[in-house]
mmCIF file of C-alpha atoms in Angstrom:
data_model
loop_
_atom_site.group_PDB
_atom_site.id
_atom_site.type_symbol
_atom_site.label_atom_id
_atom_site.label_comp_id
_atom_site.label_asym_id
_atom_site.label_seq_id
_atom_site.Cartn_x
_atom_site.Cartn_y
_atom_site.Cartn_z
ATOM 1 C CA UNK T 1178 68.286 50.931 -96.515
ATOM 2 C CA UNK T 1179 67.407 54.171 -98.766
ATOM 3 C CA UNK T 1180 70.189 56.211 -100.471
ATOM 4 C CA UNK T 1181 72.715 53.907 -99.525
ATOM 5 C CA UNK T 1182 76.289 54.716 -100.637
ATOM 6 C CA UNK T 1183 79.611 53.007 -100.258
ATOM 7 C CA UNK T 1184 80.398 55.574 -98.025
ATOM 8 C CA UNK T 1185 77.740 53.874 -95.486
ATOM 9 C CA UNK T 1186 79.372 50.373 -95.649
ATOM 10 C CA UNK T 1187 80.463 50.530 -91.621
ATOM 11 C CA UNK T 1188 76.410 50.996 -90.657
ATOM 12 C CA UNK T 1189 76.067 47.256 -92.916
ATOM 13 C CA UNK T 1190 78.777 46.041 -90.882
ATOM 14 C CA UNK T 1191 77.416 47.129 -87.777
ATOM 15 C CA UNK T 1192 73.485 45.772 -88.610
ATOM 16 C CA UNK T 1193 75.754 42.410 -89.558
ATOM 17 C CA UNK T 1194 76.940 42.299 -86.149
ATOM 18 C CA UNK T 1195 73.754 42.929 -84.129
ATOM 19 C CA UNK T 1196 71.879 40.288 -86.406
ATOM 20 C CA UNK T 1197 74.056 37.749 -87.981
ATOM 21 C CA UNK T 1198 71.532 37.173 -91.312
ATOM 22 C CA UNK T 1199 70.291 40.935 -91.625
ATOM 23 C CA UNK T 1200 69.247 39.510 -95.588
ATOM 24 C CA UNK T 1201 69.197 43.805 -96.432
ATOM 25 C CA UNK T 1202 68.121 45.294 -99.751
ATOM 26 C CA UNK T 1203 70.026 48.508 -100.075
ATOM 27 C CA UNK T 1204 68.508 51.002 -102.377
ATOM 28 C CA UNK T 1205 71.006 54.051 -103.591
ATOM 29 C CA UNK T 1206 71.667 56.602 -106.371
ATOM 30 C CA UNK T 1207 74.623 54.715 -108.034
ATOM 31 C CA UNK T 1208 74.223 52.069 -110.737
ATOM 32 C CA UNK T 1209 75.172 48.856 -109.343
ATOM 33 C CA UNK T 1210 78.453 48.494 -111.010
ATOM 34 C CA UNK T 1211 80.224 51.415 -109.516
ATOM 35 C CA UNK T 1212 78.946 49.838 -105.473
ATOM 36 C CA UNK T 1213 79.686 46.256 -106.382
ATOM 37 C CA UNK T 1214 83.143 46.479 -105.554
ATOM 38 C CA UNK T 1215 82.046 47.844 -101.606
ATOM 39 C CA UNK T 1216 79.606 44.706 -101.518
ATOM 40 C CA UNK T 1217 82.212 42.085 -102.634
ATOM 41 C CA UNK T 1218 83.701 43.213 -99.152
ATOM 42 C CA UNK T 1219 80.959 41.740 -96.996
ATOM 43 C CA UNK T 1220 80.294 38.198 -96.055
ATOM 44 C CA UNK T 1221 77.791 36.651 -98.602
ATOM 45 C CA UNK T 1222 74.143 36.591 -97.804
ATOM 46 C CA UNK T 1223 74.365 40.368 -95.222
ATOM 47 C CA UNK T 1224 73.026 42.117 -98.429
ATOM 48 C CA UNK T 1225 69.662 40.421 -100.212
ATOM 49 C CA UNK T 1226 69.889 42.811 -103.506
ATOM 50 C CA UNK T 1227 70.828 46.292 -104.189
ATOM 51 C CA UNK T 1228 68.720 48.474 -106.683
ATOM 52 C CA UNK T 1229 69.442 51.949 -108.506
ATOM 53 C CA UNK T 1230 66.848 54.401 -107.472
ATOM 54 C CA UNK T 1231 65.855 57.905 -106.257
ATOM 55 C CA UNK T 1232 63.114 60.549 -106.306
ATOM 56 C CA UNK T 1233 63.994 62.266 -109.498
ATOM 57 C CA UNK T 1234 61.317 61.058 -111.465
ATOM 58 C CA UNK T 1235 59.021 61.906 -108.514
ATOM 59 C CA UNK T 1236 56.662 60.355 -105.929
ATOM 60 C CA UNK T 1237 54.481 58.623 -107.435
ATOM 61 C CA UNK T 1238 56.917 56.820 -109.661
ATOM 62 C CA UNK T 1239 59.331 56.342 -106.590
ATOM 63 C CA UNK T 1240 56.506 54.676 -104.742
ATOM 64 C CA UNK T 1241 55.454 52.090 -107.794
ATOM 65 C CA UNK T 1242 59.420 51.269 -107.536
ATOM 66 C CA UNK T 1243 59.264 50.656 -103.685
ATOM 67 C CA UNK T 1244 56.057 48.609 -103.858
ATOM 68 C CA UNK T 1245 56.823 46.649 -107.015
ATOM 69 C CA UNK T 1246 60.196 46.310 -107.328
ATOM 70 C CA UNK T 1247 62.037 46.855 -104.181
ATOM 71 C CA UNK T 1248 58.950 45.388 -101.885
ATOM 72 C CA UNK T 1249 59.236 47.639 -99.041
ATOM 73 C CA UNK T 1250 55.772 46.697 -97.644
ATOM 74 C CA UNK T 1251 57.350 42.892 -96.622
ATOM 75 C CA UNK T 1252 60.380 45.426 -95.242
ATOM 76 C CA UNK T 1253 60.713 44.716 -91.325
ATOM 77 C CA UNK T 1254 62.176 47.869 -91.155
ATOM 78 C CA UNK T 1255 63.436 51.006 -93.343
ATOM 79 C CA UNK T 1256 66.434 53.298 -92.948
ATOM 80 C CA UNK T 1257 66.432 56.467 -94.697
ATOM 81 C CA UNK T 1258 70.031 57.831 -95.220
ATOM 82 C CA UNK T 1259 70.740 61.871 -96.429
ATOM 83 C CA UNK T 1260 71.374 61.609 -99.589
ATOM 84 C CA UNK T 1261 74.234 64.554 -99.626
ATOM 85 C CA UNK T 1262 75.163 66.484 -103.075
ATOM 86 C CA UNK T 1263 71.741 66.896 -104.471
ATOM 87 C CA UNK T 1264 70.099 69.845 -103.246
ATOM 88 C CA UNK T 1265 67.852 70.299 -100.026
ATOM 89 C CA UNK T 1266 69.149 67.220 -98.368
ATOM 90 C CA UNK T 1267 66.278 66.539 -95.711
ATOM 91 C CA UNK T 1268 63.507 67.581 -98.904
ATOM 92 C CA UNK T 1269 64.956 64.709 -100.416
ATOM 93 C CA UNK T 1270 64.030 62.369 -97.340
ATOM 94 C CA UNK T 1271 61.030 63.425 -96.970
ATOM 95 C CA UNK T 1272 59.907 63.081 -100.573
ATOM 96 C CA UNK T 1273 61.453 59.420 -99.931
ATOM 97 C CA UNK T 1274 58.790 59.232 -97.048
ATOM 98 C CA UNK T 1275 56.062 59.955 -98.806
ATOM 99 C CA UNK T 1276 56.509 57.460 -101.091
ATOM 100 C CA UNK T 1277 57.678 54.710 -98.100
ATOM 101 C CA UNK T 1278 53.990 55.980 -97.329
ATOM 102 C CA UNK T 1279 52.156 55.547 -100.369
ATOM 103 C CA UNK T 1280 54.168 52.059 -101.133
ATOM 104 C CA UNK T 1281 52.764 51.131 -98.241
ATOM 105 C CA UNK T 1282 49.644 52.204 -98.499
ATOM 106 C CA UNK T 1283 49.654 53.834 -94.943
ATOM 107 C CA UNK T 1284 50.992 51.194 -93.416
ATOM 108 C CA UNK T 1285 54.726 51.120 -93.361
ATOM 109 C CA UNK T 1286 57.018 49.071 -91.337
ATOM 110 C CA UNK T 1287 59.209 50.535 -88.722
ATOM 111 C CA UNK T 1288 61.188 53.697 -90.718
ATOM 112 C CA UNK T 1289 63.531 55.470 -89.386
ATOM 113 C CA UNK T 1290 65.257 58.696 -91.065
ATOM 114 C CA UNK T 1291 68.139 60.838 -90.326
ATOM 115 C CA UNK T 1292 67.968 64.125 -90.927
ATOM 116 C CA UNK T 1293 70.744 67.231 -91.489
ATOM 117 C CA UNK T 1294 68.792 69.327 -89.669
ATOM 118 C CA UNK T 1295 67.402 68.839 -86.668
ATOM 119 C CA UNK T 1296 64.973 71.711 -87.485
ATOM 120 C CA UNK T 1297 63.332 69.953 -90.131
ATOM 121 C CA UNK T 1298 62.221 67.142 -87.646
ATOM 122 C CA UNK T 1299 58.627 68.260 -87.367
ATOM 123 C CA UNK T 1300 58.452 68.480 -91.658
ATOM 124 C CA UNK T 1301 58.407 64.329 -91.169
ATOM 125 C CA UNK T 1302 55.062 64.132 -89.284
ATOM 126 C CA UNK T 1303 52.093 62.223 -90.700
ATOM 127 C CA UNK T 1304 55.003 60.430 -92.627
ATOM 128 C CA UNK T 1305 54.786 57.434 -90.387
ATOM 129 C CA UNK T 1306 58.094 57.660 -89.586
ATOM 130 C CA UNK T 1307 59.343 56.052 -85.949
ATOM 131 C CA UNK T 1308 62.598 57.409 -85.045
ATOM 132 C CA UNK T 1309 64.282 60.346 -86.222
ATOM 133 C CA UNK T 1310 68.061 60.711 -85.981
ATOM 134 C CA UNK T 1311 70.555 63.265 -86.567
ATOM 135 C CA UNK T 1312 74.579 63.848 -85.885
ATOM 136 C CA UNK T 1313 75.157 64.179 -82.088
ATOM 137 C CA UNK T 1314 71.503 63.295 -81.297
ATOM 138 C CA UNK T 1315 72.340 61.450 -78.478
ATOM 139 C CA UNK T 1316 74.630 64.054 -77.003
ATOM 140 C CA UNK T 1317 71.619 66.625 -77.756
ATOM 141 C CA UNK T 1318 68.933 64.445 -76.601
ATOM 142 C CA UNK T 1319 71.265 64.432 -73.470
ATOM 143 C CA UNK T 1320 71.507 68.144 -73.026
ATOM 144 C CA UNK T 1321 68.794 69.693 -74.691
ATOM 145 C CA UNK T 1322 66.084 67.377 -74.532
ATOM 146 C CA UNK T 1323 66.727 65.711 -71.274
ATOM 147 C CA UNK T 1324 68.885 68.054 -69.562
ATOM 148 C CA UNK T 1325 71.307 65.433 -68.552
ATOM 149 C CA UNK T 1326 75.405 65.764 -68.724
ATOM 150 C CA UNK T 1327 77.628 62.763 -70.368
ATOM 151 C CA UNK T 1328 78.591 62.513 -66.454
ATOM 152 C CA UNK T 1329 74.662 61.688 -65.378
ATOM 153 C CA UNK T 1330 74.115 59.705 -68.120
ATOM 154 C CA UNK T 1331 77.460 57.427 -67.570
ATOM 155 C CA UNK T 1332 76.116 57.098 -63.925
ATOM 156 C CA UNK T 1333 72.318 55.651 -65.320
ATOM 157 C CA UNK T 1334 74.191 53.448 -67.051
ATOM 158 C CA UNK T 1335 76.016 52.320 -64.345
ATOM 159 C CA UNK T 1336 72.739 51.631 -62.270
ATOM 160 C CA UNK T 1337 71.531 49.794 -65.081
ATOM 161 C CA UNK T 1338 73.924 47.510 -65.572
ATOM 162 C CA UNK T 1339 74.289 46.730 -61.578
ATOM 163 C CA UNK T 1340 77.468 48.288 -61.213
ATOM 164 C CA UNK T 1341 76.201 50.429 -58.886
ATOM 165 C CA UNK T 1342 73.118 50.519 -57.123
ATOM 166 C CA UNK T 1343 70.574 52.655 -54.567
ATOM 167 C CA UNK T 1344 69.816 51.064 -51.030
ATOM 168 C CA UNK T 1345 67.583 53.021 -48.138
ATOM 169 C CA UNK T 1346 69.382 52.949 -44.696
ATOM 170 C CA UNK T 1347 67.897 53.808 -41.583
ATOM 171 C CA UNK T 1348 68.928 57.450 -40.151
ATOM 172 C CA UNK T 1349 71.406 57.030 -37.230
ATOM 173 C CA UNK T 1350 69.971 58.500 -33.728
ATOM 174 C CA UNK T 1351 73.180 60.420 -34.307
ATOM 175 C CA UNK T 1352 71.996 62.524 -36.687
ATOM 176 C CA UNK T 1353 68.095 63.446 -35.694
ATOM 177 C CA UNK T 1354 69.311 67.126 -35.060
ATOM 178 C CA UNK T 1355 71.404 67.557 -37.696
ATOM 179 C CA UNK T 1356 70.842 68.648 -41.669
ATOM 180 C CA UNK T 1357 71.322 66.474 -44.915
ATOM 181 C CA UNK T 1358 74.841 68.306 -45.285
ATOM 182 C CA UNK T 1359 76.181 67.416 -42.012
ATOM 183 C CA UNK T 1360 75.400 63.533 -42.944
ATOM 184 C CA UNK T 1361 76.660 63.889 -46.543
ATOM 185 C CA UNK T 1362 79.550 64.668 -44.576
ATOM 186 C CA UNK T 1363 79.074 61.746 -42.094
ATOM 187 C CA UNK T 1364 77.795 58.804 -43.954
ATOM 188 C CA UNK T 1365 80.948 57.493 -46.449
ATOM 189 C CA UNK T 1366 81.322 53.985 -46.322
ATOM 190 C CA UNK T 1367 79.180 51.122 -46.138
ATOM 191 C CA UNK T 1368 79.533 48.370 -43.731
ATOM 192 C CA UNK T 1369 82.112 46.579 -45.719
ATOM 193 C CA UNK T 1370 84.345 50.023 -45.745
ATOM 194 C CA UNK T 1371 83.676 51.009 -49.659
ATOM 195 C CA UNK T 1372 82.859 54.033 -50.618
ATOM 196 C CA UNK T 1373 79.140 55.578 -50.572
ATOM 197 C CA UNK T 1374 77.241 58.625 -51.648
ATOM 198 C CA UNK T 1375 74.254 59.640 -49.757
ATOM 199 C CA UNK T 1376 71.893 61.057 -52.421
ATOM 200 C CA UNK T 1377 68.086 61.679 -50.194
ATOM 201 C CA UNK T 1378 66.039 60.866 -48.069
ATOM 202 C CA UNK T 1379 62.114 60.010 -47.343
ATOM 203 C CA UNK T 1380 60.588 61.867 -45.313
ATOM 204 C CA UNK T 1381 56.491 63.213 -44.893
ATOM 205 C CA UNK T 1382 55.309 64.899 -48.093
ATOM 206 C CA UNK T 1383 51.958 66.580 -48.827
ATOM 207 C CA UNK T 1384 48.877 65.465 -46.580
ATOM 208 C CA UNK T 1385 51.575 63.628 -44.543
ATOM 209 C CA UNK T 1386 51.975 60.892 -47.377
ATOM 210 C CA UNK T 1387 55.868 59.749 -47.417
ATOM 211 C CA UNK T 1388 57.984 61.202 -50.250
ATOM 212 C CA UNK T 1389 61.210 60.239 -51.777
ATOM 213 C CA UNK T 1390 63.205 63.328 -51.727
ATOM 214 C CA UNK T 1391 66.456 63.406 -53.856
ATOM 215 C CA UNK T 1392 69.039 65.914 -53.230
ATOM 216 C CA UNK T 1393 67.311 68.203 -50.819
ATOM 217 C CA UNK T 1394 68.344 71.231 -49.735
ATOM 218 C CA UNK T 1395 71.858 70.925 -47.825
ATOM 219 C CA UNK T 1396 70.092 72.526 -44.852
ATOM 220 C CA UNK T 1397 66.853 70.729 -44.781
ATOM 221 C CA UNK T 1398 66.719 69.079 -40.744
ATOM 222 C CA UNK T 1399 66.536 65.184 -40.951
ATOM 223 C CA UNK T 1400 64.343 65.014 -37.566
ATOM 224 C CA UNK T 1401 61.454 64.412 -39.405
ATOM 225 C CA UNK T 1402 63.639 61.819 -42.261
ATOM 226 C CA UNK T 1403 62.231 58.164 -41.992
ATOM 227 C CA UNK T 1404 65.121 56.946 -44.024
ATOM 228 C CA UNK T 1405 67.783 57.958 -45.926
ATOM 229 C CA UNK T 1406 69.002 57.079 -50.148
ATOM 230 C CA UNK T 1407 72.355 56.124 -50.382
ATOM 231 C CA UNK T 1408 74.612 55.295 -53.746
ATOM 232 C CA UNK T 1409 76.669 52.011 -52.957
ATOM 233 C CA UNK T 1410 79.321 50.169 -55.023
ATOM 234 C CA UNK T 1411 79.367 47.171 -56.662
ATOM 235 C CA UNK T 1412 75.854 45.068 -56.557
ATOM 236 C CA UNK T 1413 76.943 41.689 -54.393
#
């Protein structure tokens, strides 16, 4: 873990807690005296070593300290922290990179960086960096990227851990001649009585291949609907 500070002693904990012997070697800008304090509060054995280091004296020398001295290339994996209060921030990381890179020799292990600005994503390319990561990503991954409210993505999580769950019913003769709002309206509990949500239907697609077709138009006709996709509770 790369310009690690006692500040970052929660994100040790939590790597602790995922992997009982995480063995890390935490690499950060103050001298080891002034951290040891923040170590002495972890269980023995979560941190291997932690070394002094940054990219003042440049790449090259930052990458002969990664290789030689810090042995990144046995890493299984590499966090790259901001390191805030000296300058350009995400320059920094990437400088860090580049060495990770050269250490390496074009071959690093599984990095992953976070980044101030999310602008300055594309500046890591050729880097060999895996994962970039920067405050709120998930909520902007959510909206931006994937276009998906906290509300949607609380629901996929709820289908994937089997609370809840998708099941294709038959359409009832009932509703032949009638559209996909009048059996919104119609279909609202299963067989058991709970609670359901009818989300689409399949019906004939292009070159009369069947389609899945979620939330059609309220007025689309279900004559032509072989089946329709309904939200249930609880998985049994």
């Amino acid at each position: 873990m790369i310009h690690w500070t006692p500040e970052a002693l929660g994100l040790v904990r939590a790597i602790a807690a995922a992997e009982p012997s995480p063995e890390l070697t935490l690499i950060g800008p103050a001298p080891a005296a002034e951290v040891a304090a923040a170590l002495a509060e972890l269980p023995e054995g979560h941190v291997r070593k932690y070394w002094q280091g940054s990219a003042s004296g440049g790449v090259e020398a930052l990458a002969r300290f990664f290789a030689d001295t810090a042995g990144l290339p046995a890493a299984d994996a590499i966090i790259v922290l901001p390191l805030r209060g000296h300058g350009e921030t995400d320059a920094f990381s990437r400088l860090v990179c580049t060495a990770i890179q050269r250490a390496c020799k074009g071959k690093p292990p599984h990095v992953v960086v976070a980044v101030e600005d999310p602008e300055a994503t594309h500046e890591f390319e050729g880097l060999g960096v895996a994962t970039i990561f920067y405050p709120g990503f998930l909520r902007a991954a959510l909206l931006a990227h994937a276009c998906v409210d906290l509300g949607a993505f609380r629901f996929m999580l709820a289908l994937l851990g089997g609370r809840l769950r998708v099941e294709t019913w038959p359409v009832p003769p009932e509703l032949r001649a009638r559209t996909f709002r009048e059996a919104c309206l119609d279909v609202e509990v299963d067989r058991r009585g709970r609670p359901v949500t009818l989300i689409g239907l399949f019906a004939p697609g292009e070159g009369g291949q069947e389609s899945m077709l979620l939330s059609p138009p309220l007025a689309r006709s279900l004559r032509d609907a072989s089946a329709l996709l309904v939200l249930t509770g609880e998985a049994e």
